[in-house]
Amino acid sequence: MRIAVVCNDTRGGVQPYVALAQGLKRAGHEVRGVAPAEFAPMFAEIEVPLHPLSGGELAAAVRSTGIAEQGVIATMRLMAREMPRMISQWTTETLQGCAGVQVMTGGIGGMVIGQSVAEKLGVPFIETHLQPVDVAADTYPGVLLPWLPGWVGGHGFRLSHRLSDIGVWSAFKRPMAMARTQTLGLTGRQRANASSPVLYGFSRHVLDVPTQAGRARHVTGYWTLPAPRSWQPAPELEAFLARPGAPIVSIGFGSMASARPEAVTELVLGAVRQAGVRAVLLAGWGGLSSVANSEHVFCADAIPHDWLFARVAAAVHHGGAGTTGATLAAGIPALVVPFAADQPFWGARVAALRVGPPPIGRKRLTQERLAAALRAVVQDVGMRTRAGALGQLIRAEDGVSNAVEHFARI
C-alpha cells in the first residue's frame, strides 16, 4: 500500500510515528511522512521521504515565550489565535503531500487536517493515537481531567472521556471547518471512518482500552524508535555514567521551554545537591539552560532516551506520551513535572501504577519538593521493583509490529 503518515507535533509527538513509518516500510509498504520540516533528519535516517509542513514560527513562539509553562489554558489560547492561519496553510500542504496515497494515518496532530484531506482524496484515514482518545473507560479519567477523584465512579469517568474529547478538538473545530470549505471545497461536517480500526501506541499494561460497540480498537504496545545508527555517545558521557558514586538521574523537559530556564536550572541543581544524587541534564528546547559539566552533573542538548534510560536509576521529565513510554519501558521510576496538554494525565498514570511519586506541576515545582521526589525514586525499593517488573512486560511487546499487522488486514 501507499501510506502517508501525518504527524504535525513536537518531537515527542512525531518520533513514535517515525517508528511506525519505519515498520510499515520494512513490511513492504510505500511510505511517506507529512510532518514539520525540522524533522526531516529523522525521516531521512529511516529512508522515508518527507513532505514538509511549514510553520516553524509557531514552534519558535512556543519556545521563546515558554507558553507551555503557563499551563493548559494559556497554551490553548495561543493555539486558538494561531490556528486559523496555520490550518489553512497546513491543509494545502497536506493535500499536496498525500497525492496518490491509498491510506492516510495519524493521531491528534495528523487527524485535525488529515481526516478532511482523506475525505477529499477518497481514501481511508486510520486513527493511530498516543493518548486514550475516543475511549469510554470507566476505570480511569479522561486525558484532560486526570485530577477527577475516584468517587465519581464509572459513569463519571466515562463522561470525563467525552468531555476530554470535546476539549481536545475545540481549538481546531472552527478553523478546520473554514479550511474544509475554502481550501478543500467540502461541505458538511468532518466524518470519521467508522469502519476503520483505531490503534493505540501504548501498552495494555499501562492503559486498558475497553471493547466498545462499533469500531474495533487495538492497544498495540509503544511505537519505539531506536537510537539512530549514526549516533554515538560522547566519551565524556560514558565516563560520567561509568564512574562509581551516587545514583544518576536523568532530568529534562523535552520540548517544553521555560521563560526563565536559568532559574529552573538553578532549582534543579539545588535539588540534585540536596537529594545527594548525580544528574544528566537534558537542555532540550529551553526547559533548562546549559551548564558546565562537573563531577555531579553532565549536560547535553539531547540523548536518545532508549540508550540513556537503560543506564540511569530514574528520570524526571515533563510527561509527554513518548517520554513516559520510554521511562516505563526502561523499567525505571519516574517523576513527572507536567506543563500542559496530556502531560498531567501521564503523570497521574505513573503515580497510579506506583512506579513514580505523585506528579509535581511545573507551577508547584520547588527545590524542596523536587529533592524529596528524587530521594523517593532512587531509594523506594518497592517503587523500583514495580517499575522493573512493568518494564519487562512492556519490552516483551512489539508495538510497531503489532500495528503493522493491523494495517495488513485493512
mmCIF file of C-alpha atoms in Angstrom:
data_model
loop_
_atom_site.group_PDB
_atom_site.id
_atom_site.type_symbol
_atom_site.label_atom_id
_atom_site.label_comp_id
_atom_site.label_asym_id
_atom_site.label_seq_id
_atom_site.Cartn_x
_atom_site.Cartn_y
_atom_site.Cartn_z
ATOM 1 C CA MET A 1 0.000 0.000 0.000
ATOM 2 C CA ARG A 2 0.976 3.623 -0.451
ATOM 3 C CA ILE A 3 0.655 5.108 3.052
ATOM 4 C CA ALA A 4 1.053 8.679 4.291
ATOM 5 C CA VAL A 5 1.925 9.118 7.963
ATOM 6 C CA VAL A 6 0.732 12.588 9.008
ATOM 7 C CA CYS A 7 2.206 13.850 12.299
ATOM 8 C CA ASN A 8 2.182 17.586 12.979
ATOM 9 C CA ASP A 9 3.509 17.904 16.517
ATOM 10 C CA THR A 10 6.576 18.465 18.681
ATOM 11 C CA ARG A 11 9.436 15.967 18.619
ATOM 12 C CA GLY A 12 7.875 13.735 21.264
ATOM 13 C CA GLY A 13 4.649 13.592 19.252
ATOM 14 C CA VAL A 14 6.419 12.887 15.959
ATOM 15 C CA GLN A 15 9.047 10.311 16.924
ATOM 16 C CA PRO A 16 6.595 7.416 17.578
ATOM 17 C CA TYR A 17 5.126 7.966 14.102
ATOM 18 C CA VAL A 18 8.608 7.832 12.599
ATOM 19 C CA ALA A 19 8.939 4.425 14.269
ATOM 20 C CA LEU A 20 5.567 3.395 12.809
ATOM 21 C CA ALA A 21 6.616 4.621 9.355
ATOM 22 C CA GLN A 22 9.819 2.601 9.618
ATOM 23 C CA GLY A 23 7.847 -0.536 10.497
ATOM 24 C CA LEU A 24 5.433 -0.043 7.611
ATOM 25 C CA LYS A 25 8.349 0.469 5.213
ATOM 26 C CA ARG A 26 10.082 -2.711 6.401
ATOM 27 C CA ALA A 27 6.818 -4.595 5.805
ATOM 28 C CA GLY A 28 6.997 -3.618 2.134
ATOM 29 C CA HIS A 29 4.662 -0.631 2.031
ATOM 30 C CA GLU A 30 5.480 2.568 0.169
ATOM 31 C CA VAL A 31 5.534 5.128 2.970
ATOM 32 C CA ARG A 32 5.907 8.885 3.077
ATOM 33 C CA GLY A 33 5.838 11.293 6.017
ATOM 34 C CA VAL A 34 3.959 14.570 6.288
ATOM 35 C CA ALA A 35 5.437 16.472 9.221
ATOM 36 C CA PRO A 36 7.132 19.774 10.173
ATOM 37 C CA ALA A 37 10.258 20.453 8.133
ATOM 38 C CA GLU A 38 12.506 20.426 11.222
ATOM 39 C CA PHE A 39 12.046 16.644 11.489
ATOM 40 C CA ALA A 40 13.461 15.916 8.034
ATOM 41 C CA PRO A 41 16.639 14.337 9.527
ATOM 42 C CA MET A 42 14.544 11.809 11.481
ATOM 43 C CA PHE A 43 12.754 10.656 8.328
ATOM 44 C CA ALA A 44 15.986 10.690 6.343
ATOM 45 C CA GLU A 45 17.561 8.373 8.938
ATOM 46 C CA ILE A 46 14.927 5.701 8.181
ATOM 47 C CA GLU A 47 14.985 6.479 4.423
ATOM 48 C CA VAL A 48 11.347 7.566 4.254
ATOM 49 C CA PRO A 49 10.617 10.649 2.120
ATOM 50 C CA LEU A 50 9.114 13.626 3.909
ATOM 51 C CA HIS A 51 6.699 16.209 2.562
ATOM 52 C CA PRO A 52 7.487 19.098 4.915
ATOM 53 C CA LEU A 53 4.926 21.277 6.659
ATOM 54 C CA SER A 54 5.722 24.929 7.283
ATOM 55 C CA GLY A 55 5.005 26.803 10.479
ATOM 56 C CA GLY A 56 8.352 26.931 12.187
ATOM 57 C CA GLU A 57 7.440 30.353 13.538
ATOM 58 C CA LEU A 58 4.712 28.822 15.712
ATOM 59 C CA ALA A 59 7.201 26.402 17.254
ATOM 60 C CA ALA A 60 9.613 29.290 17.735
ATOM 61 C CA ALA A 61 6.907 31.286 19.518
ATOM 62 C CA VAL A 62 6.247 28.386 21.881
ATOM 63 C CA ARG A 63 9.958 28.105 22.664
ATOM 64 C CA SER A 64 10.644 31.817 23.082
ATOM 65 C CA THR A 65 7.611 32.599 25.259
ATOM 66 C CA GLY A 66 7.649 29.448 27.387
ATOM 67 C CA ILE A 67 3.871 29.406 26.974
ATOM 68 C CA ALA A 68 3.534 25.731 27.937
ATOM 69 C CA GLU A 69 4.951 26.623 31.352
ATOM 70 C CA GLN A 70 1.826 28.712 31.954
ATOM 71 C CA GLY A 71 -0.472 25.710 31.718
ATOM 72 C CA VAL A 72 -3.254 24.255 29.592
ATOM 73 C CA ILE A 73 -5.443 27.365 29.283
ATOM 74 C CA ALA A 74 -2.621 29.668 28.143
ATOM 75 C CA THR A 75 -1.425 27.098 25.614
ATOM 76 C CA MET A 76 -4.929 26.643 24.189
ATOM 77 C CA ARG A 77 -5.353 30.426 23.858
ATOM 78 C CA LEU A 78 -2.151 30.633 21.819
ATOM 79 C CA MET A 79 -3.312 27.770 19.620
ATOM 80 C CA ALA A 80 -6.706 29.408 19.118
ATOM 81 C CA ARG A 81 -5.018 32.632 17.937
ATOM 82 C CA GLU A 82 -2.632 30.914 15.552
ATOM 83 C CA MET A 83 -4.721 28.010 14.271
ATOM 84 C CA PRO A 84 -6.911 29.776 11.641
ATOM 85 C CA ARG A 85 -3.898 30.965 9.647
ATOM 86 C CA MET A 86 -1.811 27.833 10.098
ATOM 87 C CA ILE A 87 -4.524 25.245 9.422
ATOM 88 C CA SER A 88 -5.357 26.718 6.024
ATOM 89 C CA GLN A 89 -1.679 26.541 5.058
ATOM 90 C CA TRP A 90 -1.182 23.053 6.509
ATOM 91 C CA THR A 91 -4.291 21.781 4.721
ATOM 92 C CA THR A 92 -2.903 22.847 1.343
ATOM 93 C CA GLU A 93 0.488 21.293 2.129
ATOM 94 C CA THR A 94 -1.036 18.051 3.423
ATOM 95 C CA LEU A 95 -3.230 17.725 0.334
ATOM 96 C CA GLN A 96 -0.150 18.097 -1.853
ATOM 97 C CA GLY A 97 1.897 15.674 0.265
ATOM 98 C CA CYS A 98 -0.753 12.941 0.211
ATOM 99 C CA ALA A 99 -1.488 12.966 -3.524
ATOM 100 C CA GLY A 100 -1.619 9.402 -4.837
ATOM 101 C CA VAL A 101 -1.683 7.583 -1.493
ATOM 102 C CA GLN A 102 -4.109 4.774 -0.708
ATOM 103 C CA VAL A 103 -4.217 5.163 3.075
ATOM 104 C CA MET A 104 -3.561 8.021 5.487
ATOM 105 C CA THR A 105 -2.840 7.654 9.182
ATOM 106 C CA GLY A 106 -2.034 9.799 12.207
ATOM 107 C CA GLY A 107 -3.067 10.800 15.715
ATOM 108 C CA ILE A 108 -4.417 14.089 17.031
ATOM 109 C CA GLY A 109 -1.756 16.146 15.236
ATOM 110 C CA GLY A 110 -2.494 14.346 11.973
ATOM 111 C CA MET A 111 -6.274 13.975 12.239
ATOM 112 C CA VAL A 112 -7.019 17.675 12.576
ATOM 113 C CA ILE A 113 -6.264 18.128 8.890
ATOM 114 C CA GLY A 114 -5.746 14.568 7.712
ATOM 115 C CA GLN A 115 -9.320 13.321 8.033
ATOM 116 C CA SER A 116 -10.706 16.025 5.756
ATOM 117 C CA VAL A 117 -7.844 15.619 3.280
ATOM 118 C CA ALA A 118 -8.530 11.863 3.216
ATOM 119 C CA GLU A 119 -12.174 12.605 2.526
ATOM 120 C CA LYS A 120 -11.167 14.903 -0.338
ATOM 121 C CA LEU A 121 -8.874 12.217 -1.783
ATOM 122 C CA GLY A 122 -11.399 9.419 -1.229
ATOM 123 C CA VAL A 123 -9.047 7.275 0.865
ATOM 124 C CA PRO A 124 -9.416 5.855 4.394
ATOM 125 C CA PHE A 125 -7.831 7.554 7.400
ATOM 126 C CA ILE A 126 -6.622 5.144 10.093
ATOM 127 C CA GLU A 127 -6.509 6.712 13.542
ATOM 128 C CA THR A 128 -3.248 5.918 15.351
ATOM 129 C CA HIS A 129 -3.183 7.564 18.765
ATOM 130 C CA LEU A 130 -0.619 8.065 21.517
ATOM 131 C CA GLN A 131 -3.344 9.011 24.024
ATOM 132 C CA PRO A 132 -6.643 7.345 25.030
ATOM 133 C CA VAL A 133 -8.748 9.362 22.583
ATOM 134 C CA ASP A 134 -12.294 8.242 21.689
ATOM 135 C CA VAL A 135 -12.367 5.869 24.654
ATOM 136 C CA ALA A 136 -15.181 5.191 27.129
ATOM 137 C CA ALA A 137 -13.198 3.730 30.026
ATOM 138 C CA ASP A 138 -14.786 3.507 33.469
ATOM 139 C CA THR A 139 -11.594 2.771 35.435
ATOM 140 C CA TYR A 140 -9.573 5.935 34.758
ATOM 141 C CA PRO A 141 -10.434 9.552 33.861
ATOM 142 C CA GLY A 142 -10.253 11.326 30.513
ATOM 143 C CA VAL A 143 -6.961 12.670 29.245
ATOM 144 C CA LEU A 144 -7.767 16.316 30.112
ATOM 145 C CA LEU A 145 -9.336 15.543 33.508
ATOM 146 C CA PRO A 146 -6.705 13.445 35.321
ATOM 147 C CA TRP A 147 -7.486 15.044 38.691
ATOM 148 C CA LEU A 148 -11.014 13.577 38.762
ATOM 149 C CA PRO A 149 -11.466 11.682 42.074
ATOM 150 C CA GLY A 150 -12.320 8.007 42.151
ATOM 151 C CA TRP A 151 -15.635 8.575 43.927
ATOM 152 C CA VAL A 152 -17.221 9.817 40.680
ATOM 153 C CA GLY A 153 -17.358 6.165 39.655
ATOM 154 C CA GLY A 154 -17.590 4.526 36.258
ATOM 155 C CA HIS A 155 -20.271 6.871 34.920
ATOM 156 C CA GLY A 156 -18.220 9.910 35.918
ATOM 157 C CA PHE A 157 -15.079 8.537 34.295
ATOM 158 C CA ARG A 158 -16.917 7.736 31.048
ATOM 159 C CA LEU A 159 -18.337 11.273 30.981
ATOM 160 C CA SER A 160 -14.844 12.683 31.580
ATOM 161 C CA HIS A 161 -13.600 10.914 28.441
ATOM 162 C CA ARG A 162 -16.371 12.521 26.413
ATOM 163 C CA LEU A 163 -15.593 15.958 27.866
ATOM 164 C CA SER A 164 -11.875 15.457 27.203
ATOM 165 C CA ASP A 165 -12.548 14.613 23.550
ATOM 166 C CA ILE A 166 -14.589 17.812 23.211
ATOM 167 C CA GLY A 167 -11.761 19.795 24.817
ATOM 168 C CA VAL A 168 -9.066 18.239 22.608
ATOM 169 C CA TRP A 169 -10.814 19.226 19.384
ATOM 170 C CA SER A 170 -12.325 22.569 20.476
ATOM 171 C CA ALA A 171 -9.319 24.691 19.403
ATOM 172 C CA PHE A 172 -9.364 23.183 15.919
ATOM 173 C CA LYS A 173 -13.089 22.963 15.143
ATOM 174 C CA ARG A 174 -13.740 26.404 13.638
ATOM 175 C CA PRO A 175 -10.520 26.856 11.608
ATOM 176 C CA MET A 176 -10.829 23.316 10.231
ATOM 177 C CA ALA A 177 -14.415 23.968 9.175
ATOM 178 C CA MET A 178 -13.166 27.012 7.243
ATOM 179 C CA ALA A 179 -10.353 25.005 5.621
ATOM 180 C CA ARG A 180 -12.816 22.284 4.597
ATOM 181 C CA THR A 181 -14.915 24.716 2.606
ATOM 182 C CA GLN A 182 -12.347 27.275 1.447
ATOM 183 C CA THR A 183 -9.341 25.009 0.752
ATOM 184 C CA LEU A 184 -10.825 21.570 0.093
ATOM 185 C CA GLY A 185 -14.254 22.516 -1.293
ATOM 186 C CA LEU A 186 -16.012 20.067 1.054
ATOM 187 C CA THR A 187 -19.435 20.541 2.588
ATOM 188 C CA GLY A 188 -20.911 19.267 5.805
ATOM 189 C CA ARG A 189 -19.200 18.135 8.986
ATOM 190 C CA GLN A 190 -15.965 16.198 9.078
ATOM 191 C CA ARG A 191 -16.758 12.485 9.153
ATOM 192 C CA ALA A 192 -14.759 9.765 10.891
ATOM 193 C CA ASN A 193 -14.090 6.452 9.165
ATOM 194 C CA ALA A 194 -16.335 4.396 11.421
ATOM 195 C CA SER A 195 -15.424 1.198 9.582
ATOM 196 C CA SER A 196 -11.666 1.606 10.173
ATOM 197 C CA PRO A 197 -9.972 0.389 13.376
ATOM 198 C CA VAL A 198 -8.334 2.693 15.915
ATOM 199 C CA LEU A 199 -4.797 1.805 17.000
ATOM 200 C CA TYR A 200 -3.257 2.988 20.273
ATOM 201 C CA GLY A 201 0.525 3.228 20.592
ATOM 202 C CA PHE A 202 0.853 2.475 24.282
ATOM 203 C CA SER A 203 0.983 -0.686 26.387
ATOM 204 C CA ARG A 204 -2.062 -2.560 27.664
ATOM 205 C CA HIS A 205 -0.110 -2.933 30.909
ATOM 206 C CA VAL A 206 -0.242 0.856 31.277
ATOM 207 C CA LEU A 207 -3.761 1.587 29.998
ATOM 208 C CA ASP A 208 -6.625 -0.678 29.084
ATOM 209 C CA VAL A 209 -8.988 0.375 26.290
ATOM 210 C CA PRO A 210 -12.340 -1.356 26.793
ATOM 211 C CA THR A 211 -14.213 -3.059 23.989
ATOM 212 C CA GLN A 212 -16.937 -0.810 22.608
ATOM 213 C CA ALA A 213 -19.724 -1.333 20.133
ATOM 214 C CA GLY A 214 -18.923 -0.242 16.594
ATOM 215 C CA ARG A 215 -15.287 0.443 15.788
ATOM 216 C CA ALA A 216 -12.521 -2.004 16.608
ATOM 217 C CA ARG A 217 -9.872 -0.635 18.993
ATOM 218 C CA HIS A 218 -6.452 -2.216 19.426
ATOM 219 C CA VAL A 219 -3.759 -1.396 22.013
ATOM 220 C CA THR A 220 -0.580 -2.432 20.214
ATOM 221 C CA GLY A 221 2.242 -1.501 22.579
ATOM 222 C CA TYR A 222 4.563 1.504 22.302
ATOM 223 C CA TRP A 223 5.969 2.614 18.941
ATOM 224 C CA THR A 224 9.621 2.993 19.836
ATOM 225 C CA LEU A 225 12.275 4.434 17.545
ATOM 226 C CA PRO A 226 15.768 3.080 18.300
ATOM 227 C CA ALA A 227 18.696 5.450 18.538
ATOM 228 C CA PRO A 228 19.953 6.474 15.073
ATOM 229 C CA ARG A 229 22.646 4.248 13.597
ATOM 230 C CA SER A 230 24.876 7.281 13.252
ATOM 231 C CA TRP A 231 24.597 8.267 16.939
ATOM 232 C CA GLN A 232 27.470 7.578 19.294
ATOM 233 C CA PRO A 233 27.705 8.705 22.929
ATOM 234 C CA ALA A 234 30.448 11.154 23.794
ATOM 235 C CA PRO A 235 33.332 9.519 25.686
ATOM 236 C CA GLU A 236 32.801 12.067 28.461
ATOM 237 C CA LEU A 237 29.183 10.899 28.857
ATOM 238 C CA GLU A 238 30.175 7.240 29.008
ATOM 239 C CA ALA A 239 32.848 8.067 31.590
ATOM 240 C CA PHE A 240 30.338 10.030 33.706
ATOM 241 C CA LEU A 241 27.842 7.145 33.671
ATOM 242 C CA ALA A 242 30.504 4.547 34.469
ATOM 243 C CA ARG A 243 32.064 6.462 37.362
ATOM 244 C CA PRO A 244 31.110 4.939 40.761
ATOM 245 C CA GLY A 245 29.262 7.126 43.175
ATOM 246 C CA ALA A 246 25.747 8.369 43.953
ATOM 247 C CA PRO A 247 22.812 7.215 41.756
ATOM 248 C CA ILE A 248 22.415 9.060 38.449
ATOM 249 C CA VAL A 249 19.063 10.562 37.439
ATOM 250 C CA SER A 250 18.095 11.916 34.011
ATOM 251 C CA ILE A 251 16.373 15.318 34.200
ATOM 252 C CA GLY A 252 14.874 17.085 31.183
ATOM 253 C CA PHE A 253 11.627 18.623 29.981
ATOM 254 C CA GLY A 254 11.794 17.813 26.271
ATOM 255 C CA SER A 255 10.059 20.351 24.045
ATOM 256 C CA MET A 256 8.697 22.340 26.984
ATOM 257 C CA ALA A 257 10.530 25.669 27.033
ATOM 258 C CA SER A 258 10.746 27.895 30.109
ATOM 259 C CA ALA A 259 10.546 31.663 30.207
ATOM 260 C CA ARG A 260 13.428 31.656 32.721
ATOM 261 C CA PRO A 261 15.462 28.494 32.062
ATOM 262 C CA GLU A 262 18.365 29.716 34.206
ATOM 263 C CA ALA A 263 16.114 29.895 37.270
ATOM 264 C CA VAL A 264 14.676 26.436 36.593
ATOM 265 C CA THR A 265 18.190 25.045 36.155
ATOM 266 C CA GLU A 266 19.343 26.563 39.438
ATOM 267 C CA LEU A 267 16.311 24.999 41.153
ATOM 268 C CA VAL A 268 17.142 21.596 39.642
ATOM 269 C CA LEU A 269 20.831 21.793 40.568
ATOM 270 C CA GLY A 270 19.914 22.720 44.138
ATOM 271 C CA ALA A 271 17.562 19.744 44.386
ATOM 272 C CA VAL A 272 20.236 17.407 42.985
ATOM 273 C CA ARG A 273 22.696 18.576 45.660
ATOM 274 C CA GLN A 274 20.057 18.358 48.398
ATOM 275 C CA ALA A 275 18.988 14.825 47.387
ATOM 276 C CA GLY A 276 22.576 13.575 47.147
ATOM 277 C CA VAL A 277 22.280 12.254 43.580
ATOM 278 C CA ARG A 278 24.057 12.917 40.300
ATOM 279 C CA ALA A 279 22.247 14.050 37.157
ATOM 280 C CA VAL A 280 22.313 14.039 33.382
ATOM 281 C CA LEU A 281 20.624 17.304 32.390
ATOM 282 C CA LEU A 282 18.872 17.418 29.007
ATOM 283 C CA ALA A 283 18.509 21.070 27.998
ATOM 284 C CA GLY A 284 16.064 20.289 25.183
ATOM 285 C CA TRP A 285 14.180 23.246 23.693
ATOM 286 C CA GLY A 286 14.991 25.512 26.613
ATOM 287 C CA GLY A 287 13.323 23.995 29.649
ATOM 288 C CA LEU A 288 16.800 24.010 31.171
ATOM 289 C CA SER A 289 19.875 26.065 30.380
ATOM 290 C CA SER A 290 23.268 24.570 29.623
ATOM 291 C CA VAL A 291 25.724 24.330 32.491
ATOM 292 C CA ALA A 292 29.338 23.267 32.754
ATOM 293 C CA ASN A 293 29.935 19.572 33.346
ATOM 294 C CA SER A 294 31.191 18.585 36.770
ATOM 295 C CA GLU A 295 31.689 15.552 38.975
ATOM 296 C CA HIS A 296 27.962 15.572 39.771
ATOM 297 C CA VAL A 297 26.317 16.873 36.569
ATOM 298 C CA PHE A 298 26.601 16.123 32.855
ATOM 299 C CA CYS A 299 24.727 18.428 30.481
ATOM 300 C CA ALA A 300 23.645 17.712 26.881
ATOM 301 C CA ASP A 301 21.030 19.095 24.493
ATOM 302 C CA ALA A 302 19.523 15.660 23.842
ATOM 303 C CA ILE A 303 20.398 11.973 24.195
ATOM 304 C CA PRO A 304 18.326 9.088 22.730
ATOM 305 C CA HIS A 305 16.002 8.020 25.505
ATOM 306 C CA ASP A 306 16.212 4.281 24.907
ATOM 307 C CA TRP A 307 20.000 4.458 25.293
ATOM 308 C CA LEU A 308 20.090 6.827 28.266
ATOM 309 C CA PHE A 309 17.219 5.471 30.364
ATOM 310 C CA ALA A 310 18.763 1.990 30.352
ATOM 311 C CA ARG A 311 21.793 3.485 32.098
ATOM 312 C CA VAL A 312 20.311 5.688 34.831
ATOM 313 C CA ALA A 313 18.496 4.958 38.079
ATOM 314 C CA ALA A 314 15.448 7.142 37.418
ATOM 315 C CA ALA A 315 14.142 10.006 35.285
ATOM 316 C CA VAL A 316 12.468 13.367 35.794
ATOM 317 C CA HIS A 317 10.548 14.537 32.728
ATOM 318 C CA HIS A 318 7.566 16.562 31.505
ATOM 319 C CA GLY A 319 5.190 13.648 30.941
ATOM 320 C CA GLY A 320 4.903 13.589 27.167
ATOM 321 C CA ALA A 321 3.391 10.344 25.884
ATOM 322 C CA GLY A 322 6.605 9.214 24.179
ATOM 323 C CA THR A 323 8.928 10.059 27.068
ATOM 324 C CA THR A 324 6.584 8.421 29.563
ATOM 325 C CA GLY A 325 6.585 5.261 27.447
ATOM 326 C CA ALA A 326 10.383 5.298 27.230
ATOM 327 C CA THR A 327 10.828 5.502 31.015
ATOM 328 C CA LEU A 328 8.241 2.786 31.650
ATOM 329 C CA ALA A 329 9.855 0.511 29.048
ATOM 330 C CA ALA A 330 13.268 1.077 30.633
ATOM 331 C CA GLY A 331 11.877 -0.188 33.938
ATOM 332 C CA ILE A 332 12.956 2.817 35.986
ATOM 333 C CA PRO A 333 10.920 5.021 38.353
ATOM 334 C CA ALA A 334 9.977 8.459 37.055
ATOM 335 C CA LEU A 335 8.845 11.778 38.449
ATOM 336 C CA VAL A 336 6.617 13.695 36.048
ATOM 337 C CA VAL A 337 6.654 17.502 36.099
ATOM 338 C CA PRO A 338 3.740 18.257 33.748
ATOM 339 C CA PHE A 339 3.388 21.538 31.896
ATOM 340 C CA ALA A 340 0.234 21.222 29.745
ATOM 341 C CA ALA A 341 -1.897 19.089 27.402
ATOM 342 C CA ASP A 342 -1.846 15.332 28.172
ATOM 343 C CA GLN A 343 1.161 15.566 30.496
ATOM 344 C CA PRO A 344 -0.811 15.765 33.786
ATOM 345 C CA PHE A 345 -2.678 12.631 32.680
ATOM 346 C CA TRP A 346 0.512 10.624 32.164
ATOM 347 C CA GLY A 347 1.930 11.934 35.432
ATOM 348 C CA ALA A 348 -1.172 10.747 37.251
ATOM 349 C CA ARG A 349 -0.955 7.388 35.458
ATOM 350 C CA VAL A 350 2.666 6.860 36.516
ATOM 351 C CA ALA A 351 1.658 7.539 40.118
ATOM 352 C CA ALA A 352 -1.420 5.258 39.848
ATOM 353 C CA LEU A 353 0.836 2.424 38.664
ATOM 354 C CA ARG A 354 3.040 3.151 41.717
ATOM 355 C CA VAL A 355 6.175 3.405 39.587
ATOM 356 C CA GLY A 356 6.738 7.044 40.457
ATOM 357 C CA PRO A 357 5.739 9.619 43.093
ATOM 358 C CA PRO A 358 2.739 11.933 42.574
ATOM 359 C CA PRO A 359 3.442 14.431 39.769
ATOM 360 C CA ILE A 360 4.565 17.936 40.651
ATOM 361 C CA GLY A 361 3.037 20.510 38.312
ATOM 362 C CA ARG A 362 5.516 22.973 36.850
ATOM 363 C CA LYS A 363 3.996 25.879 38.802
ATOM 364 C CA ARG A 364 4.340 23.913 42.066
ATOM 365 C CA LEU A 365 7.941 22.814 41.488
ATOM 366 C CA THR A 366 10.306 23.866 44.283
ATOM 367 C CA GLN A 367 13.776 22.733 45.227
ATOM 368 C CA GLU A 368 12.475 21.004 48.358
ATOM 369 C CA ARG A 369 9.688 19.119 46.555
ATOM 370 C CA LEU A 370 11.993 18.026 43.757
ATOM 371 C CA ALA A 371 14.673 16.888 46.215
ATOM 372 C CA ALA A 372 12.130 14.800 48.144
ATOM 373 C CA ALA A 373 10.907 13.188 44.911
ATOM 374 C CA LEU A 374 14.477 12.463 43.801
ATOM 375 C CA ARG A 375 15.151 10.680 47.061
ATOM 376 C CA ALA A 376 11.976 8.629 46.577
ATOM 377 C CA VAL A 377 12.761 7.468 43.022
ATOM 378 C CA VAL A 378 16.250 6.255 43.966
ATOM 379 C CA GLN A 379 15.532 4.882 47.462
ATOM 380 C CA ASP A 380 11.995 3.391 47.397
ATOM 381 C CA VAL A 381 12.663 -0.334 46.885
ATOM 382 C CA GLY A 382 9.026 -1.189 46.214
ATOM 383 C CA MET A 383 8.716 1.515 43.583
ATOM 384 C CA ARG A 384 11.894 0.376 41.869
ATOM 385 C CA THR A 385 10.768 -3.273 41.917
ATOM 386 C CA ARG A 386 7.376 -2.424 40.402
ATOM 387 C CA ALA A 387 8.994 -0.253 37.730
ATOM 388 C CA GLY A 388 11.391 -3.056 36.801
ATOM 389 C CA ALA A 389 8.591 -5.616 36.513
ATOM 390 C CA LEU A 390 6.452 -3.285 34.383
ATOM 391 C CA GLY A 391 9.420 -2.572 32.121
ATOM 392 C CA GLN A 392 9.865 -6.294 31.452
ATOM 393 C CA LEU A 393 6.220 -6.627 30.382
ATOM 394 C CA ILE A 394 6.433 -3.608 28.085
ATOM 395 C CA ARG A 395 9.708 -4.695 26.475
ATOM 396 C CA ALA A 396 8.127 -8.085 25.680
ATOM 397 C CA GLU A 397 5.644 -6.282 23.404
ATOM 398 C CA ASP A 398 6.441 -5.236 19.848
ATOM 399 C CA GLY A 399 4.108 -2.307 19.333
ATOM 400 C CA VAL A 400 5.310 -1.403 15.852
ATOM 401 C CA SER A 401 4.966 -4.955 14.504
ATOM 402 C CA ASN A 402 1.542 -5.317 16.095
ATOM 403 C CA ALA A 403 0.374 -2.072 14.475
ATOM 404 C CA VAL A 404 1.794 -3.072 11.099
ATOM 405 C CA GLU A 405 -0.161 -6.352 11.257
ATOM 406 C CA HIS A 406 -3.384 -4.406 11.645
ATOM 407 C CA PHE A 407 -2.529 -2.321 8.586
ATOM 408 C CA ALA A 408 -2.009 -5.563 6.642
ATOM 409 C CA ARG A 409 -5.593 -6.575 7.429
ATOM 410 C CA ILE A 410 -7.107 -3.383 6.007
#
